[in-house]
């Protein structure tokens, strides 16, 4: 099973690809970045087309997306919501199964503690994927955390399917 985890944003979208096995393998991670000199519409188009390329390259069985965490900056929250919409639309258009997780679910899924800080999450990503170093940038590490959360949350579901 291949899982694509996504940390949404307008300027930077993190993505991480994990292949489930006896040992979960980090197949790829990185970011989609959009230049701020482009208008929002162009940036959203760029996110959609870049995500299509990632989906075509890795053919994920599931796409896990972090739900929007409301920010005090309303303009930023709206732009991230627009980006999430494009991400969700693109994943569904490409025929992917879509799953959404709150930041609390992601933290609990990886550390067992819903108030874990960013460093604790990154250390767990490194540990669970047997990486030599912390994945960078932070958005990519967050996307891997979303994918791992999906694995942790759904690890027993296959046992119960007949």
XYZ file of C-alpha atoms in Angstrom:
162
model
C 0.000 0.000 0.000
C 1.303 3.442 -0.952
C 0.146 6.489 0.990
C 0.551 10.117 -0.045
C 0.468 12.467 2.920
C -0.159 16.173 2.319
C 0.394 19.228 4.501
C -1.619 21.959 2.727
C -0.555 25.560 2.227
C -0.566 28.223 -0.452
C 3.126 29.149 -0.489
C 4.292 25.639 0.399
C 2.523 22.290 0.191
C 4.380 19.435 1.841
C 4.065 15.922 0.461
C 5.381 12.571 1.596
C 5.095 9.098 0.101
C 5.201 6.039 2.355
C 5.068 2.437 1.221
C 3.612 0.105 3.825
C 5.515 -3.086 4.456
C 7.209 -5.027 7.242
C 9.196 -1.838 7.570
C 7.459 1.264 6.290
C 9.548 2.888 3.586
C 9.792 6.580 2.846
C 9.704 6.551 -0.956
C 9.747 10.315 -1.508
C 9.061 13.637 0.134
C 9.327 17.289 -0.710
C 7.372 20.443 -1.280
C 5.357 22.174 -3.927
C 6.182 25.853 -3.639
C 4.407 28.685 -5.384
C 5.974 32.114 -5.971
C 4.243 34.895 -4.076
C 4.459 37.238 -7.064
C 1.856 35.067 -8.829
C -1.821 35.752 -8.201
C -3.661 33.313 -5.931
C -5.458 31.704 -8.863
C -2.184 30.920 -10.639
C -0.694 29.541 -7.442
C -3.699 27.254 -6.957
C -3.394 26.032 -10.550
C 0.288 25.291 -9.957
C -0.540 23.289 -6.810
C -3.124 21.247 -8.722
C -0.880 20.447 -11.674
C 2.120 19.606 -9.464
C -0.024 17.319 -7.334
C -1.308 15.557 -10.458
C 2.315 14.829 -11.435
C 3.084 13.412 -7.980
C -0.024 11.206 -8.070
C 0.789 9.954 -11.576
C 4.388 9.194 -10.569
C 3.630 7.323 -7.317
C 0.077 5.983 -7.859
C -0.933 6.142 -4.171
C -3.617 3.832 -2.803
C -4.643 6.523 -0.339
C -4.197 10.270 0.049
C -4.184 11.630 3.598
C -4.604 15.384 4.042
C -4.248 17.478 7.168
C -7.422 19.348 8.035
C -7.279 23.096 8.356
C -6.121 24.411 11.688
C -7.733 27.812 12.126
C -5.114 30.509 12.201
C -5.557 33.930 13.781
C -4.663 35.449 10.413
C -7.945 35.111 8.519
C -6.413 35.889 5.107
C -3.854 33.110 5.571
C -6.563 30.677 6.718
C -8.683 31.452 3.657
C -5.747 30.949 1.278
C -4.853 27.630 2.938
C -8.510 26.596 2.677
C -8.407 27.394 -1.054
C -5.257 25.266 -1.406
C -6.895 22.406 0.535
C -9.857 22.586 -1.819
C -7.598 22.254 -4.850
C -5.735 19.370 -3.194
C -8.953 17.521 -2.354
C -10.404 18.148 -5.806
C -7.237 16.978 -7.548
C -6.938 13.812 -5.456
C -10.569 12.869 -6.094
C -10.329 13.776 -9.793
C -7.338 11.439 -10.053
C -9.394 8.621 -8.492
C -7.640 8.516 -5.114
C -9.215 7.444 -1.838
C -9.109 10.495 0.402
C -8.709 10.649 4.175
C -8.543 13.735 6.396
C -6.926 14.091 9.809
C -6.898 16.917 12.317
C -3.601 18.113 13.814
C -4.712 16.521 17.112
C -5.288 13.141 15.436
C -1.879 13.322 13.753
C -0.092 14.126 17.013
C -1.938 11.396 18.900
C -1.387 8.889 16.102
C 2.365 9.391 16.115
C 3.208 10.157 19.725
C 0.149 9.161 21.729
C -0.004 12.757 22.975
C -2.280 15.328 21.339
C -0.171 18.295 22.399
C 3.166 17.025 21.092
C 5.382 19.761 19.680
C 6.806 19.941 16.168
C 10.183 18.516 17.216
C 8.549 15.478 18.868
C 6.559 14.802 15.707
C 9.647 15.119 13.506
C 11.636 12.791 15.760
C 8.858 10.180 15.531
C 8.777 10.505 11.742
C 12.530 9.907 11.660
C 12.253 6.946 14.037
C 9.229 5.268 12.429
C 10.679 5.551 8.923
C 14.256 4.650 9.970
C 15.631 7.854 8.431
C 19.215 8.995 9.067
C 18.172 12.605 9.557
C 15.068 14.690 10.068
C 13.222 15.286 6.801
C 13.410 18.911 5.662
C 11.741 21.268 5.104
C 9.213 21.138 7.942
C 6.267 20.996 5.526
C 7.596 17.743 4.042
C 8.136 16.277 7.527
C 4.565 17.264 8.414
C 3.279 15.529 5.276
C 5.130 12.331 6.209
C 3.514 12.609 9.657
C 0.071 12.784 8.005
C 0.855 9.652 5.960
C 2.129 7.844 9.071
C -0.999 8.873 10.964
C -3.055 7.213 8.238
C -0.993 4.031 8.579
C -1.278 4.065 12.372
C -5.006 4.807 12.310
C -5.820 2.167 9.708
C -3.265 -0.536 10.538
C -5.858 -2.999 11.872
C -8.597 -2.354 9.314
C -7.199 -4.938 6.872
C -7.472 -7.675 9.558
C -11.200 -7.115 9.873
C -12.009 -7.120 6.179
C -13.082 -10.517 4.853
